[in-house]
GROMACS .gro file of C-alpha atoms in nm:
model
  271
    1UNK     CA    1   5.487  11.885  11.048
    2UNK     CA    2   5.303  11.710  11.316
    3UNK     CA    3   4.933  11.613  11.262
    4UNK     CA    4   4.660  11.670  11.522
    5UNK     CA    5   4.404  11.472  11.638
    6UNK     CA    6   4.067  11.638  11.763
    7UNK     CA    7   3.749  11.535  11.924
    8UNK     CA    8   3.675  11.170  11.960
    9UNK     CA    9   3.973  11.081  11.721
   10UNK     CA   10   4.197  11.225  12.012
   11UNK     CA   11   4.023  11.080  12.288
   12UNK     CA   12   4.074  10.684  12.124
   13UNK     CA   13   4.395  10.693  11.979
   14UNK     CA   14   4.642  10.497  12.013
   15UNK     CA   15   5.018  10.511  12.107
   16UNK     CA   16   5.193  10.265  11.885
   17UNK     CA   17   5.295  10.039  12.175
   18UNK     CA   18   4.890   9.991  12.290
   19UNK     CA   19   4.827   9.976  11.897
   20UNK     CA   20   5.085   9.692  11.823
   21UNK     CA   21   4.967   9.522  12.181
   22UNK     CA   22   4.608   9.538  12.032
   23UNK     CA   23   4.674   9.367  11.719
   24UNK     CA   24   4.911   9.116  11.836
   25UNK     CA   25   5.229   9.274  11.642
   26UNK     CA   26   5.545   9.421  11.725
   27UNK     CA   27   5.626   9.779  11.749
   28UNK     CA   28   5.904   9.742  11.491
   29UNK     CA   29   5.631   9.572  11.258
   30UNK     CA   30   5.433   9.918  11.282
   31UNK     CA   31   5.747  10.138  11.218
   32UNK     CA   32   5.831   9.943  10.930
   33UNK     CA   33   5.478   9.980  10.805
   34UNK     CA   34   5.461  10.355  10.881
   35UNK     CA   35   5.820  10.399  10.696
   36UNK     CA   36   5.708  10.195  10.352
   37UNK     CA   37   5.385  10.404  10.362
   38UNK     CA   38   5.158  10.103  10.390
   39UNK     CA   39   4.976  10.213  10.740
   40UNK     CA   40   5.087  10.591  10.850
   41UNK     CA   41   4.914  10.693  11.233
   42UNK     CA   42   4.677  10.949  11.151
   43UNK     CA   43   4.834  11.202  11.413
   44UNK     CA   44   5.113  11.266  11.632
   45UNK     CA   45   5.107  11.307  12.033
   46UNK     CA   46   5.201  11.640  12.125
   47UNK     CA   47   5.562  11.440  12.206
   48UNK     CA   48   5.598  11.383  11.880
   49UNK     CA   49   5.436  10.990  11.898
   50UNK     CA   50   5.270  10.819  11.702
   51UNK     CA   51   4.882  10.772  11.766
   52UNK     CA   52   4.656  10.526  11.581
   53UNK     CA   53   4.281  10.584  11.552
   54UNK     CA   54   4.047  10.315  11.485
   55UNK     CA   55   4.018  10.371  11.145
   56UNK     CA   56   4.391  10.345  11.132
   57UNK     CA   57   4.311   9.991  11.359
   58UNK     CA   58   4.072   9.907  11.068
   59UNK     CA   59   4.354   9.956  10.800
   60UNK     CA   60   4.613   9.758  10.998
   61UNK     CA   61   4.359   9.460  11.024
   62UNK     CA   62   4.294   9.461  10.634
   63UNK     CA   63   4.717   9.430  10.605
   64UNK     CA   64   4.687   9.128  10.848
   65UNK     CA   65   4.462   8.971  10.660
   66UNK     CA   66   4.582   9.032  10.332
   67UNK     CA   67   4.882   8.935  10.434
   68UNK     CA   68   4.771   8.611  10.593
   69UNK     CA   69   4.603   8.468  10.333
   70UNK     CA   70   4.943   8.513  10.089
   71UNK     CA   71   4.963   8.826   9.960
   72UNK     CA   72   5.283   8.995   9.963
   73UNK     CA   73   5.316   9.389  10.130
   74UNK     CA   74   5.340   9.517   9.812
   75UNK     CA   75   5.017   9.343   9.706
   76UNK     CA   76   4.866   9.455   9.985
   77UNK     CA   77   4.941   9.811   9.919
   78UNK     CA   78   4.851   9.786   9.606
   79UNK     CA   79   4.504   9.622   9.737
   80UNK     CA   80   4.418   9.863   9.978
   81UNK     CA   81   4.434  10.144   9.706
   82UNK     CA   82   4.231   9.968   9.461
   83UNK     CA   83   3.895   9.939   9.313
   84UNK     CA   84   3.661   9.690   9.448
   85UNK     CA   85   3.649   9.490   9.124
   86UNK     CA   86   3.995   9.471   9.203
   87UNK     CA   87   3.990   9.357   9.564
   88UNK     CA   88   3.691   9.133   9.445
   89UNK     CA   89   3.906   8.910   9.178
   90UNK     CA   90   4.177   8.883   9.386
   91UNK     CA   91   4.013   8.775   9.716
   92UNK     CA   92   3.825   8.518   9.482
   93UNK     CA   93   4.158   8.425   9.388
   94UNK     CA   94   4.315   8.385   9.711
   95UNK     CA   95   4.062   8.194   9.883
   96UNK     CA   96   4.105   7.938   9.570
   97UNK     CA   97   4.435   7.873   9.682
   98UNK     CA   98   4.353   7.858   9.981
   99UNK     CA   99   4.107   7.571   9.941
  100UNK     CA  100   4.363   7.418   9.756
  101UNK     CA  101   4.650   7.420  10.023
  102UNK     CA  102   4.321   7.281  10.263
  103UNK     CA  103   4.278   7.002  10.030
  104UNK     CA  104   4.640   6.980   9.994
  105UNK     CA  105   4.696   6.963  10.389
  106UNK     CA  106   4.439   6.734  10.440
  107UNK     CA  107   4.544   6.481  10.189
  108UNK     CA  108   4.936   6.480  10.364
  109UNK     CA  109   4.738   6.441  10.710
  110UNK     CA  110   4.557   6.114  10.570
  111UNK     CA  111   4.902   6.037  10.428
  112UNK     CA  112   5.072   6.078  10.793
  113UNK     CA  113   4.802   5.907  10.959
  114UNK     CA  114   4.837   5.644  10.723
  115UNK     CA  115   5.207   5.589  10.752
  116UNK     CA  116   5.176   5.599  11.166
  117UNK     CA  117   4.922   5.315  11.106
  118UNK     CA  118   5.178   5.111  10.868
  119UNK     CA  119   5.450   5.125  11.175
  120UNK     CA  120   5.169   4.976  11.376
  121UNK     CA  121   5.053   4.672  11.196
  122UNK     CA  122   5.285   4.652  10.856
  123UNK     CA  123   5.026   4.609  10.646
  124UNK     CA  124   4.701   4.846  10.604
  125UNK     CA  125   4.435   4.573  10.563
  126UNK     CA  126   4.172   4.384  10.753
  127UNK     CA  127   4.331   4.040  10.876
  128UNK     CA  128   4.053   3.846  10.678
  129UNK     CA  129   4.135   4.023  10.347
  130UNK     CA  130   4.572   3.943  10.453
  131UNK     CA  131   4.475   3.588  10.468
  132UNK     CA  132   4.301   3.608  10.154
  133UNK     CA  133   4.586   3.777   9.972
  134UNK     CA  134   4.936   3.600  10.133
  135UNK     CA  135   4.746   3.259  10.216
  136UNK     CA  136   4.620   3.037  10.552
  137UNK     CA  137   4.976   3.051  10.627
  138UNK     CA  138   4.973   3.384  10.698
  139UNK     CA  139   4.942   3.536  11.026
  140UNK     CA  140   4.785   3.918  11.022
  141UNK     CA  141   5.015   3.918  11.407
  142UNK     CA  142   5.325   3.949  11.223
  143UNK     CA  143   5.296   4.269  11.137
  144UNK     CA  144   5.285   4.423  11.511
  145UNK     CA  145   5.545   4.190  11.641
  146UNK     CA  146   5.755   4.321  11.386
  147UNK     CA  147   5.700   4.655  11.471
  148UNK     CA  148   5.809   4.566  11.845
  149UNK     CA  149   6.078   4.371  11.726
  150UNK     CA  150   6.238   4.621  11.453
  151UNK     CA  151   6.023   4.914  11.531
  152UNK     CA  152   6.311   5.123  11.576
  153UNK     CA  153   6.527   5.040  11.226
  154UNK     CA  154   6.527   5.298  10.934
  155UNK     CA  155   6.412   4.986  10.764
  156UNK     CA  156   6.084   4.921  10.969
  157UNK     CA  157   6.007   5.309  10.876
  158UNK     CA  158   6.091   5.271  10.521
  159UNK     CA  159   5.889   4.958  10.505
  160UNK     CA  160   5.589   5.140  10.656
  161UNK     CA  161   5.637   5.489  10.423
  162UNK     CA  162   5.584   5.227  10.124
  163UNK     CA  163   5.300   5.022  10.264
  164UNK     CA  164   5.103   5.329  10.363
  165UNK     CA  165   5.098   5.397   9.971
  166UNK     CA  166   4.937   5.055   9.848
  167UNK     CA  167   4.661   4.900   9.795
  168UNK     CA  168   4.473   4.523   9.831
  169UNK     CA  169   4.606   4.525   9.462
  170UNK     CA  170   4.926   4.640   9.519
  171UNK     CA  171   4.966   4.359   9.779
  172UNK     CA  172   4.818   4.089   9.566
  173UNK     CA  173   5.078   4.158   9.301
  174UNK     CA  174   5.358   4.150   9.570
  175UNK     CA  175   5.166   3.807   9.693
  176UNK     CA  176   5.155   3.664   9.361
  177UNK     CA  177   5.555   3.744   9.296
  178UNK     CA  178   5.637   3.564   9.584
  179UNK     CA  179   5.416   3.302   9.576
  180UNK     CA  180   5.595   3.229   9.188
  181UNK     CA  181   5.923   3.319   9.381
  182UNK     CA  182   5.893   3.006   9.626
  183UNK     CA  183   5.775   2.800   9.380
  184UNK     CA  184   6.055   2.837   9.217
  185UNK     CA  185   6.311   2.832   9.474
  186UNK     CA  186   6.126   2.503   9.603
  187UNK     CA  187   6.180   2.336   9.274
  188UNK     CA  188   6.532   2.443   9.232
  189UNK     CA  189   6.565   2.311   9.577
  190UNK     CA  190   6.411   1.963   9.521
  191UNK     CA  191   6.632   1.916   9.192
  192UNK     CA  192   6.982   2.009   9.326
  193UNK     CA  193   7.031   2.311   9.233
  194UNK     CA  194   7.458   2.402   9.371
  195UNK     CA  195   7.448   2.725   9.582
  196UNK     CA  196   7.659   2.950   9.333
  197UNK     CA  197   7.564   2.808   9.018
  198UNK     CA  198   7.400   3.117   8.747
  199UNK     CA  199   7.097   2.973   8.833
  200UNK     CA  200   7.092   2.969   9.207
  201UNK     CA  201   7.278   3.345   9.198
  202UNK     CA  202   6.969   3.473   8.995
  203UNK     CA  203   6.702   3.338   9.255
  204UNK     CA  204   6.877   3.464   9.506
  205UNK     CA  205   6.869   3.817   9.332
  206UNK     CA  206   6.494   3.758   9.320
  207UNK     CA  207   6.485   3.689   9.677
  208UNK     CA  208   6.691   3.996   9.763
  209UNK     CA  209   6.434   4.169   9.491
  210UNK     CA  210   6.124   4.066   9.690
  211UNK     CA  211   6.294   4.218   9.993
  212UNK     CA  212   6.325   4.518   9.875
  213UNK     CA  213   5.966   4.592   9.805
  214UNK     CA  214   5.967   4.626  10.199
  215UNK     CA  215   6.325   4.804  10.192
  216UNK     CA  216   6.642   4.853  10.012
  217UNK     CA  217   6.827   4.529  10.088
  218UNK     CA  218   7.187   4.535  10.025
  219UNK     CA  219   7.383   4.176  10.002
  220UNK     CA  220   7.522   4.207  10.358
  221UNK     CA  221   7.166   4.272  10.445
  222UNK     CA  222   7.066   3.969  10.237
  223UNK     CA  223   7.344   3.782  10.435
  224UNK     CA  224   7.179   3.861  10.767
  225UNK     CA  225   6.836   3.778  10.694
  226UNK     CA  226   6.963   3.458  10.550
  227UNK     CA  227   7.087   3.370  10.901
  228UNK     CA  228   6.795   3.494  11.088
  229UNK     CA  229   6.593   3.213  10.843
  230UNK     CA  230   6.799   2.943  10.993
  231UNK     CA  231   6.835   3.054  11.373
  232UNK     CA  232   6.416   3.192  11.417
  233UNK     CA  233   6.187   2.913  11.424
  234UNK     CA  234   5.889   3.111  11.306
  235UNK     CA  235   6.118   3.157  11.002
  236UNK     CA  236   6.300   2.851  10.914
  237UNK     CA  237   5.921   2.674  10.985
  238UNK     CA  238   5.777   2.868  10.740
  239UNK     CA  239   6.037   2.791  10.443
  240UNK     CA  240   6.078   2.402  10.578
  241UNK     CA  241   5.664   2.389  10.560
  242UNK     CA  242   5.721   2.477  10.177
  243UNK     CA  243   5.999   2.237  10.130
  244UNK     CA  244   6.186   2.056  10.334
  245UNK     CA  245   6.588   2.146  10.375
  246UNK     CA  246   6.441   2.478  10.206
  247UNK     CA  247   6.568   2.702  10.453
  248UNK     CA  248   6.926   2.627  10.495
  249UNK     CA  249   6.948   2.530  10.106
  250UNK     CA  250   6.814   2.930  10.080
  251UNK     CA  251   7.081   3.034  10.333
  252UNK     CA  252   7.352   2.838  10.113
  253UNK     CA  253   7.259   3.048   9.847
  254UNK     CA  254   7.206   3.386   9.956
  255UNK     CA  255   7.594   3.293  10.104
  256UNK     CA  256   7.707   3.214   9.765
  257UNK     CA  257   7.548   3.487   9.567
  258UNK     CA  258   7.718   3.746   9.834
  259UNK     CA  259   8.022   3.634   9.794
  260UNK     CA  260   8.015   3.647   9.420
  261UNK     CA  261   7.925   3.983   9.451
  262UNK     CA  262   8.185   4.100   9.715
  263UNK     CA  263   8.056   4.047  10.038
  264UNK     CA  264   8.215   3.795  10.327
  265UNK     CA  265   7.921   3.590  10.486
  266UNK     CA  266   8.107   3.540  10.764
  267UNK     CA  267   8.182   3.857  10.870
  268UNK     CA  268   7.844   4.016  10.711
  269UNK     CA  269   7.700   4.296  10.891
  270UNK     CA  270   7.310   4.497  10.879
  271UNK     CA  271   7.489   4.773  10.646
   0.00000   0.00000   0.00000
């Protein structure tokens, strides 16, 4: 049985195409509505079409927002049928998620923007407070040549996910580990210490440790990085500033400590 629509009703229906067109929804979206008996057209066309009046409009936009906000269909049928204590509580409730997805959004965007910032400049300080933490020798520079330099490596981005996470504390720790580090590799250095020996193995383990606070270093890695030391001048200065002989003794090691644990220097790759 077909219902009709009279008066005013008649005059501002809606066929289901201009209702859907409207609202910004798909006829099929309206069908399947109409068939689960969430929203049913108040009347039929005379064709046997469906026609939407406004208060049918009104019911539709109650479903889309219902159903934006998180609620399922169900829910939303069950909603639309209640008693306003009802729809009260659970509004309440749904806006408190809501808030709480915000909040939750909001703190990944700071996140993002902070790890986009790391692949900039490496480290998420002033330069003043870097100085302070890593020493005079430092230069705050190095981190955006390094990012135009290695920019593109899974390492750079790994390195920047992790140093988007810390803080001036975080780095002091890292600064004091090091700092300990070289002074130890500087003394086994000035004493003789044989590339291969227990003792030089474990500092170079440290040295491949303090690597991987930036990212995971594997011994081929280590290999590499120990010949990058010797061949870049900004590098080897730095370790030959500490000690002298420092940065090939370092290399020696690093060579030695591979080897014992599987890897051939000479034919070493970035893997």
């Amino acid at each position: 049985m077909t219902d009709q629509l009279f008066g005013d009703d008649a005059d501002s229906a809606l066929t289901v195409g201009a209702a859907a067109s409207r609202l910004g929804i798909t006829v099929r979206t309206l069908h399947h509505w109409d068939a689960i008996g969430l929203v049913r057209p108040s009347g039929r066309s005379d064709g046997g079409y469906r026609l939407y009046t406004d208060a049918d409009l009104g019911r539709i936009g109650r479903v889309l927002v219902y159903r934006d906000v998180g609620l399922s269909l169900d829910e939303v049928g069950i909603l639309l049928g209640a008693p306003a204590a009802h729809v009260d509580e659970t509004l309440l409730g749904q806006r408190a998620e809501l808030r709480q997805r915000i909040a939750d959004l909001e703190e990944l965007g700071e996140s993002l923007d902070r790890i986009i910032d790391a692949r900039k400049s490496g480290v998420l300080l002033p330069a003043h407070e870097q100085v302070s933490i890593f020493g005079r020798h430092w230069q705050p520079s190095w981190g955006p040549e390094a990012n135009e330099r290695w920019g593109d490596s899974a390492q750079w981005a790994q390195h920047a996910e992790r140093s988007a996470g810390r803080t001036a504390e975080d780095w002091q720790k890292i600064a004091e580990c090091v700092e300990m580090l070289n002074e130890d590799l500087t003394l086994a250095c000035r004493t003789g210490v044989e590339p291969g020996s227990a003792e030089a193995n474990s500092l170079a383990e440290r040295h491949r440790a303090s690597i991987g606070v930036y990212f995971d270093c594997t011994h081929s890695m280590h290999v590499c990085l120990g010949r990058l030391y010797v061949a870049d001048p900004g590098f080897s200065e730095f370790y030959d500033t500490v000690e002298t002989g420092l940065t090939v003794w370092l290399r020696a090691v690093i060579d030695a400590n591979a080897r014992a644990n599987g890897v051939v220097p000479e034919s070493a790759t970035w893997v």
